[in-house]
CSV table of C-alpha atoms in Angstrom, one decimal:
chain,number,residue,atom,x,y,z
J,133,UNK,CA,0.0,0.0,0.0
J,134,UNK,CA,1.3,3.6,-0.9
J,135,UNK,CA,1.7,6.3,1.4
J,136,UNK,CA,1.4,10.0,0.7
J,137,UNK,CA,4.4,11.1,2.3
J,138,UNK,CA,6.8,8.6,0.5
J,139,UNK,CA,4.6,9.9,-3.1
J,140,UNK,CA,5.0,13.4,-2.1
J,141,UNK,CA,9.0,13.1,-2.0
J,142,UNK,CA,8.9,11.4,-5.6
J,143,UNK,CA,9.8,14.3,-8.6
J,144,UNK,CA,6.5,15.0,-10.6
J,145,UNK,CA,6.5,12.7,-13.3
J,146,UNK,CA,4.0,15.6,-15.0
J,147,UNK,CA,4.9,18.8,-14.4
J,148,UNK,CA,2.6,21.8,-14.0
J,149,UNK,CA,1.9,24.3,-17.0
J,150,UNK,CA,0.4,21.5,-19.2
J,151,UNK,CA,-3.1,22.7,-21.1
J,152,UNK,CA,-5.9,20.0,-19.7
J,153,UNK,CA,-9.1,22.0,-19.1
J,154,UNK,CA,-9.6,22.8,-15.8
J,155,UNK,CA,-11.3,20.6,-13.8
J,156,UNK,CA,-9.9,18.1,-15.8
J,157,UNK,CA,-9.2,14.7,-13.8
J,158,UNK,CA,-6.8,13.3,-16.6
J,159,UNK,CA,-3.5,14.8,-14.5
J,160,UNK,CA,-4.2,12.8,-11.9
J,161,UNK,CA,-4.7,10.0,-13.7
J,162,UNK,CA,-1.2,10.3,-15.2
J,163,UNK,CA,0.4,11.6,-11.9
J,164,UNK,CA,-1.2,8.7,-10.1
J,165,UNK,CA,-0.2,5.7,-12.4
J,166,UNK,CA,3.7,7.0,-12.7
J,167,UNK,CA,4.3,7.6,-9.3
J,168,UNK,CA,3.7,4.2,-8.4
J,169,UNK,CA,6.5,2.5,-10.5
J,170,UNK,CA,9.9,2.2,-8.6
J,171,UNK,CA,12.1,1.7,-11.6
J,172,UNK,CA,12.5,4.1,-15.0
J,173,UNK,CA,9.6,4.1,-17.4
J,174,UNK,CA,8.8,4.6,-21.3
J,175,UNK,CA,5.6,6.0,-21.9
J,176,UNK,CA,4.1,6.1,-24.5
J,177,UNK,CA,0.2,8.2,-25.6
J,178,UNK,CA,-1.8,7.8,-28.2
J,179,UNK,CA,-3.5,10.8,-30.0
J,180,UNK,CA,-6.0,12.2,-27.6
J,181,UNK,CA,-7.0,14.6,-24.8
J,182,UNK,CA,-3.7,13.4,-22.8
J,183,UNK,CA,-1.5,14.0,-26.0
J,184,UNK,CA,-2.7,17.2,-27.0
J,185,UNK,CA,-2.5,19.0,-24.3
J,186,UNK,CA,0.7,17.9,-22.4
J,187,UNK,CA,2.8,18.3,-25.6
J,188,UNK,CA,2.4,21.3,-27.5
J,189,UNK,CA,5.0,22.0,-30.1
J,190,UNK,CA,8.1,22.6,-28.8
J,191,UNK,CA,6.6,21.8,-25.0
J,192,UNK,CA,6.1,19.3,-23.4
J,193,UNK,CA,5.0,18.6,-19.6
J,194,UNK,CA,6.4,15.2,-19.8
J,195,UNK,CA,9.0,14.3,-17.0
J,196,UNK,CA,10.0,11.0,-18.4
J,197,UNK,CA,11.0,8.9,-22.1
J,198,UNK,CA,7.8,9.5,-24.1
J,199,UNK,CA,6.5,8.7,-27.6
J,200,UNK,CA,3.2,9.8,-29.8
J,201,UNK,CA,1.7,7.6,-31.5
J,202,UNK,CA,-1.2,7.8,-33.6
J,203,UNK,CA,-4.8,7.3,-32.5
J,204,UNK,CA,-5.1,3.6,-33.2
J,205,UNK,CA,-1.3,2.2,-32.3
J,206,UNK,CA,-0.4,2.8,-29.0
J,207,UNK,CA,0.1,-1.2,-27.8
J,208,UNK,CA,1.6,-2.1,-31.0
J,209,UNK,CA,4.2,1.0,-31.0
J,210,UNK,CA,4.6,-0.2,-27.3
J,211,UNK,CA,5.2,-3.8,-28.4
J,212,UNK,CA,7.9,-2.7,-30.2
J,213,UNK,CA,9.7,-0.3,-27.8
J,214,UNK,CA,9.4,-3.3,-25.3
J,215,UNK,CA,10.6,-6.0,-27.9
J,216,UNK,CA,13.8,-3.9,-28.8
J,217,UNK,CA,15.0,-3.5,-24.6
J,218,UNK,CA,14.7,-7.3,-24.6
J,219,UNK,CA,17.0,-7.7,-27.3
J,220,UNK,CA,19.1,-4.9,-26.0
J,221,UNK,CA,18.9,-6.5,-22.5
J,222,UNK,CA,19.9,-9.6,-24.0
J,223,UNK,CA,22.8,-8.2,-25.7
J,224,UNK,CA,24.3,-6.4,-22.5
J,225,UNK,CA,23.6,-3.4,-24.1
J,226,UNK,CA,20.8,-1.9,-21.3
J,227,UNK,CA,21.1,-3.6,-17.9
J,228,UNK,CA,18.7,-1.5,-15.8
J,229,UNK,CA,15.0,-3.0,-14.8
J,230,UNK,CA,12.7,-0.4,-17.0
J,231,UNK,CA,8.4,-0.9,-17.4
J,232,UNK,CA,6.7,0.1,-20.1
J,233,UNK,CA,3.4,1.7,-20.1
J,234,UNK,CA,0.7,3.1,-22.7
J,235,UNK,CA,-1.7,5.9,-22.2
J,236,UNK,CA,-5.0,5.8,-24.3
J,237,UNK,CA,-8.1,7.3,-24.4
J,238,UNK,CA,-11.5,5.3,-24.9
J,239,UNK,CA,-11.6,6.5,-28.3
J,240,UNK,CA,-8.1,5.1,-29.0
J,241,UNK,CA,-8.4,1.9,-26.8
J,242,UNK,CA,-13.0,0.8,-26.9
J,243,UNK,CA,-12.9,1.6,-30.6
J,244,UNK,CA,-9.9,2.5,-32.7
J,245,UNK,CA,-7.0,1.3,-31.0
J,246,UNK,CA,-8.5,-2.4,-30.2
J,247,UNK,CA,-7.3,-4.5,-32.4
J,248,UNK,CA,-3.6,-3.2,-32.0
J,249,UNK,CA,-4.3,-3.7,-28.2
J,250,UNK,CA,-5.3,-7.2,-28.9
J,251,UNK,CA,-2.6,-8.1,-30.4
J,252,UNK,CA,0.1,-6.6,-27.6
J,253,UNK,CA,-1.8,-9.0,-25.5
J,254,UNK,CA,-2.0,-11.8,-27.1
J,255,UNK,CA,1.8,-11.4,-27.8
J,256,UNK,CA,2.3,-11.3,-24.6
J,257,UNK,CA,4.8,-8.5,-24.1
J,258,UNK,CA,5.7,-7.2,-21.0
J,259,UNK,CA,3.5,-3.8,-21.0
J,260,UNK,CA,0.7,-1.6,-19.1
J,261,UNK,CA,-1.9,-0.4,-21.2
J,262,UNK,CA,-3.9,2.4,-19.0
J,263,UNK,CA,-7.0,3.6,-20.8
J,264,UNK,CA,-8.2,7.0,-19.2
J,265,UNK,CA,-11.8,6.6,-20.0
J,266,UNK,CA,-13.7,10.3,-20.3
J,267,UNK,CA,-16.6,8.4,-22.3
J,268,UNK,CA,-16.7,10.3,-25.8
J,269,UNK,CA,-14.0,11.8,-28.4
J,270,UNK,CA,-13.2,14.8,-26.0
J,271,UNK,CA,-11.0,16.3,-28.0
J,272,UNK,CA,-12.6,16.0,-31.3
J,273,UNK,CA,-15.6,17.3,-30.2
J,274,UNK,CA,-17.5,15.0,-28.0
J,275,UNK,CA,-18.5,12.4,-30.7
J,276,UNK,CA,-20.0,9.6,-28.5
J,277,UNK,CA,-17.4,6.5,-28.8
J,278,UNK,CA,-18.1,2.9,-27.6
J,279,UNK,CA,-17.7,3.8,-23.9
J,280,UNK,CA,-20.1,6.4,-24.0
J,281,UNK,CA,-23.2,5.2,-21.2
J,282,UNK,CA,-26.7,4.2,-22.4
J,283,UNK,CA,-28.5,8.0,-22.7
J,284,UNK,CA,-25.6,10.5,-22.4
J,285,UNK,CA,-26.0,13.3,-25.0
J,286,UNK,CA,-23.3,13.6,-27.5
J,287,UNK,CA,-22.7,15.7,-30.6
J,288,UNK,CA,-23.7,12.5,-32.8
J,289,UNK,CA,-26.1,11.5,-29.8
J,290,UNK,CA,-28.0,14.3,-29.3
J,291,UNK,CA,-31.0,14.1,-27.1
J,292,UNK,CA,-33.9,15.6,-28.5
J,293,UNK,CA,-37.2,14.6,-30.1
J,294,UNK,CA,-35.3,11.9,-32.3
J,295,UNK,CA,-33.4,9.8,-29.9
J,296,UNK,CA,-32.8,10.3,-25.7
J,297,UNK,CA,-29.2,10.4,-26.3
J,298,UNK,CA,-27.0,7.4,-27.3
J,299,UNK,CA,-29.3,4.1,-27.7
J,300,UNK,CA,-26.9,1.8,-26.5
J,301,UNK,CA,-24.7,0.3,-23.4
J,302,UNK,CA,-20.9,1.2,-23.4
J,303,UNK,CA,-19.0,-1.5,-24.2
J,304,UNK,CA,-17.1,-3.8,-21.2
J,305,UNK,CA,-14.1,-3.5,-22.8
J,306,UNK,CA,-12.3,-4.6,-19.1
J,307,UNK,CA,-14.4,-7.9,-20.2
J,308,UNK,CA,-13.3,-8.1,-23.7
J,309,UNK,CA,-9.7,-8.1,-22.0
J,310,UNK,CA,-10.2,-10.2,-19.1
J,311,UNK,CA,-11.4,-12.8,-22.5
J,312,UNK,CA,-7.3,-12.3,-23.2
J,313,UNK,CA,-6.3,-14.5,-19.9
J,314,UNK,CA,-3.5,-12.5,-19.6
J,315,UNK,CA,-2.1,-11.9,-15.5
J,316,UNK,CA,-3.5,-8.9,-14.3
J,317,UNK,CA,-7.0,-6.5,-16.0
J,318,UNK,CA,-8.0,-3.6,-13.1
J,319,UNK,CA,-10.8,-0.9,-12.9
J,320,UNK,CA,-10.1,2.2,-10.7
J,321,UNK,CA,-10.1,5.9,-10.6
J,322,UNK,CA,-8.4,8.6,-9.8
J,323,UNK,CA,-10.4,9.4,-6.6
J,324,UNK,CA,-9.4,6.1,-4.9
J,325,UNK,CA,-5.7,6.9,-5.8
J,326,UNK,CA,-4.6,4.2,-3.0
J,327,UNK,CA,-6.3,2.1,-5.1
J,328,UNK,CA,-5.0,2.9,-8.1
J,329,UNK,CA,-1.6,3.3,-7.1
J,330,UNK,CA,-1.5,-0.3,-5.7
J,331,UNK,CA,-3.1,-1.9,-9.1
J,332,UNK,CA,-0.5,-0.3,-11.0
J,333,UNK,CA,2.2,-1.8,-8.7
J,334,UNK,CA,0.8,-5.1,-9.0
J,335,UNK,CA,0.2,-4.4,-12.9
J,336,UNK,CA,4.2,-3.6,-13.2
J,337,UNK,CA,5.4,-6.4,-11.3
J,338,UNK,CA,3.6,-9.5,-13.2
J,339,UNK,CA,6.0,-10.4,-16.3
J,340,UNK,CA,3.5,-10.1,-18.9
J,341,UNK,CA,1.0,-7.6,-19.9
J,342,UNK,CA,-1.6,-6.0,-18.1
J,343,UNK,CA,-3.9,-3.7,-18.7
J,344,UNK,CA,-6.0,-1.1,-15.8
J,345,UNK,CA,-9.4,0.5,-17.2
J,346,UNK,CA,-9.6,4.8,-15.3
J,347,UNK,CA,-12.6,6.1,-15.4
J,348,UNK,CA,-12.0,10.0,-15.7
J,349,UNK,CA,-14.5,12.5,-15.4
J,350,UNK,CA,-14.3,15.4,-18.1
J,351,UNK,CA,-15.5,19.0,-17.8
J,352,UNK,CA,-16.1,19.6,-21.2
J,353,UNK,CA,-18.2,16.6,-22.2
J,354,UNK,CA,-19.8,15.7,-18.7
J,355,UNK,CA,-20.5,19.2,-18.2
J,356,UNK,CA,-20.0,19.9,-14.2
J,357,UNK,CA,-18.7,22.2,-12.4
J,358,UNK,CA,-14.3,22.6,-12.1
J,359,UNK,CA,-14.8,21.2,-8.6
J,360,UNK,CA,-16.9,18.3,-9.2
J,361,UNK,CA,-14.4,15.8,-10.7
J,362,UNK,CA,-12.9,13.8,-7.9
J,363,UNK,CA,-16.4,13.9,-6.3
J,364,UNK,CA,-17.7,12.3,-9.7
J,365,UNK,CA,-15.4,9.0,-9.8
J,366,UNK,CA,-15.8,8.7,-6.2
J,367,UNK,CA,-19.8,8.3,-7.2
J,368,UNK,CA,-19.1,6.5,-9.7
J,369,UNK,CA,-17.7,3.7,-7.9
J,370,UNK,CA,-20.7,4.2,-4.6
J,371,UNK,CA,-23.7,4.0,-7.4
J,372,UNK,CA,-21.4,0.9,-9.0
J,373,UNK,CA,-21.8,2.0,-12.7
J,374,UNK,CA,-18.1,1.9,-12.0
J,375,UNK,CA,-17.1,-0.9,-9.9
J,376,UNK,CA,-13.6,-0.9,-9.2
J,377,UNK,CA,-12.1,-5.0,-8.8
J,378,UNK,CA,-8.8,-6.7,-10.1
J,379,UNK,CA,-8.8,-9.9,-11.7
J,380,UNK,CA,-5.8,-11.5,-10.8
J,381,UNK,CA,-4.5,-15.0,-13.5
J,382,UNK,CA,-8.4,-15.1,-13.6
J,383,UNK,CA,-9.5,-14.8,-10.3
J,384,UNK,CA,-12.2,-11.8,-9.4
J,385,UNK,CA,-11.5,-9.8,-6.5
J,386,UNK,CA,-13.9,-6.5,-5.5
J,387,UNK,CA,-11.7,-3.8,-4.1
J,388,UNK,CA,-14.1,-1.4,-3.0
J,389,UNK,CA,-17.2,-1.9,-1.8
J,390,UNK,CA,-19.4,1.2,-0.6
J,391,UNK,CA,-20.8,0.7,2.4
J,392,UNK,CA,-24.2,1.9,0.9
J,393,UNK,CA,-24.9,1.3,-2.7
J,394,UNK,CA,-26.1,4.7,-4.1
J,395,UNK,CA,-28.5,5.3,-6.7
J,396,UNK,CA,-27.3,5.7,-9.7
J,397,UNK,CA,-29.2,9.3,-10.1
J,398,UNK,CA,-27.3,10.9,-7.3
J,399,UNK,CA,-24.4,10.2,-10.6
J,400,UNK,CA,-26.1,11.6,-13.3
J,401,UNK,CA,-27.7,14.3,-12.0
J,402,UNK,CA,-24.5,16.7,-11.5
J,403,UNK,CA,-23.8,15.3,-15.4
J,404,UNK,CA,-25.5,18.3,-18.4
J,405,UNK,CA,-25.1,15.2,-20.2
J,406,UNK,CA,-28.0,13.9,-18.6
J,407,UNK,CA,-30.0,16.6,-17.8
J,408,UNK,CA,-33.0,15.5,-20.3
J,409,UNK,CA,-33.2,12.2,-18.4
J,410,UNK,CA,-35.1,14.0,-15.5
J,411,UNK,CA,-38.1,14.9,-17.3
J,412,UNK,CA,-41.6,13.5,-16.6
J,413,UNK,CA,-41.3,11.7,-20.0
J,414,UNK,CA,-37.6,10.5,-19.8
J,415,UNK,CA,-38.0,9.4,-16.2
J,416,UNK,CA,-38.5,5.8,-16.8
J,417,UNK,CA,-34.7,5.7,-18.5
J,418,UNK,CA,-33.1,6.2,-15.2
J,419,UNK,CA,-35.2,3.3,-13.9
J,420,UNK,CA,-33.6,1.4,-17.0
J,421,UNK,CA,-30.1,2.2,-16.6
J,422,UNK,CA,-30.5,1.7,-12.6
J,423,UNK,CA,-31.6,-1.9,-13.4
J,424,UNK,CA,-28.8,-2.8,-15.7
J,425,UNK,CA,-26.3,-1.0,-13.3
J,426,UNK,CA,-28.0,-3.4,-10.4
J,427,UNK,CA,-27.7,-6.6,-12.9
J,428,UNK,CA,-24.4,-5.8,-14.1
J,429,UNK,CA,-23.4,-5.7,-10.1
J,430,UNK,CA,-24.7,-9.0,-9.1
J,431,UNK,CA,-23.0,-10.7,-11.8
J,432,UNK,CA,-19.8,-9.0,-10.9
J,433,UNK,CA,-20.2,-10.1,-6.5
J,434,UNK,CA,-21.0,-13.6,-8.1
J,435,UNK,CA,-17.8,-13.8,-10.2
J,436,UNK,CA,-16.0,-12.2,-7.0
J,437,UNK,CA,-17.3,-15.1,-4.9
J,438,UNK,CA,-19.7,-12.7,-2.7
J,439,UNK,CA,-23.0,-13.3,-3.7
């Protein structure tokens, strides 16, 4: 288990002056996740909210080896970066333990970057994927992608007369990689950062890859106040639309269970996003996503041996 103290003497792997929004939780994400190795990293971010505004030409906020890659290549540029220190390592060229670890958003990771992510797994390299999930294409405009919830307004989603927002369930893309049976798939966020930190230890220490799902609020496409973002992924995890558990060499485990199970409204609500949900006509979609969020729970304490 971390402790603040022995974080707060590490050097800022992220250093102030970058260009996220404010409000933004995706510093913290990045923060989090790199203070917790204990040997030299290569990072490497695919095109996205975290690449464009930590690393505007000739700046960059970036306190360690780092790469851009495009939108849909993260793992597979990884892969390589990770293949070539083997060689080296085997050559007695490098000597020194280093991890590796990729940065993508859900656009570059649910939708675009999958199959290259697939891949990384299936070959079995020695990497951390980290996808910082905001939900939508942020950066692009708030397009809804495939992690975008059941009823959140988008720019290609709108709620209106039409449609009440995007018509279907994000996709469980920690699943889809747990269905890789590789050593260690996470959810966390950055408001449980004792959490998080510890996932990303265990995620750095098994000799294969691994991969840790974020969920990170964002001002700009969530819509709530500059305040609001820590308190968001904290609800996020009490309403469980965003359970956080570890599955270790295919074993479940929950890692935070709230002592009382919120309703999922007390979420949405402080969401623009979902502001046309709490209308007398719309009402009876909360009701729906509550149920799923209810089903999709049980299923999860039954694989974690708890229910």
């Amino acid at each position: 288990m971390a402790r603040l103290r022995d974080l707060a003497k590490k050097p800022s792997p992220l250093t102030s002056g970058h260009r996220a929004c404010s409000g933004c939780a995706l510093p913290q994400v990045a923060r989090q996740v790199l203070l917790a190795a204990d040997t030299p990293v290569v990072v490497v971010v695919a095109t996205g909210c975290m690449e464009v505004t930590t690393t505007i030409f000739p700046y960059t906020a970036w306190n360690v080896p780092w790469m851009h890659c495009a939108f849909e290549n993260a793992a597979s540029t990884l892969s390589g970066i990770e293949a070539a220190y083997k060689a080296l390592k085997r050559r007695g060229v490098i000597d020194r333990e280093i991890r590796f670890i990729a940065f993508g958003g859900d656009g570059g990771t649910y939708d675009i970057g999958l199959q290259a992510l697939s891949g990384a797994l299936e070959r079995g390299h020695r990497l951390l994927y980290v996808c910082y999930d905001n939900q939508a294409y942020m950066n692009t405009g708030v397009q809804r992608s495939g992690a975008t919830p059941l009823y959140a307004h988008t720019t290609t989603s709108p709620a209106g007369s039409v449609i009440p927002g995007k018509l279907q369930w994000r996709k469980d893309l920690t699943e889809i990689v747990v269905a890789h049976d590789i050593p260690y798939v996470a959810q966390s966020t950055p408001a449980h950062w004792n959490d998080l930190i510890t996932k990303v230890q265990k995620a750095l220490a098994v000799d294969g890859p691994s991969f840790i799902n974020v969920l990170q609020p964002c001002r700009l496409g969530w819509t709530f106040e500059a305040d609001m973002a820590i308190e968001l992924a904290r609800l996020a995890a009490d309403t469980c639309i965003w359970p956080l558990y570890e599955v270790v060499n295919g074993e479940y485990r929950l890692t935070y269970r709230p002592r009382e199970k919120k309703p999922v409204e007390e979420w949405l609500k402080l969401q623009r996003r979902f502001r046309h949900l709490f209308t007398e006509k719309n009402r009876h979609l909360i009701d729906e996503i509550q149920a799923e969020v209810d089903r999709r729970w049980e299923r999860l304490l039954k694989k974690c041996g708890l229910a």
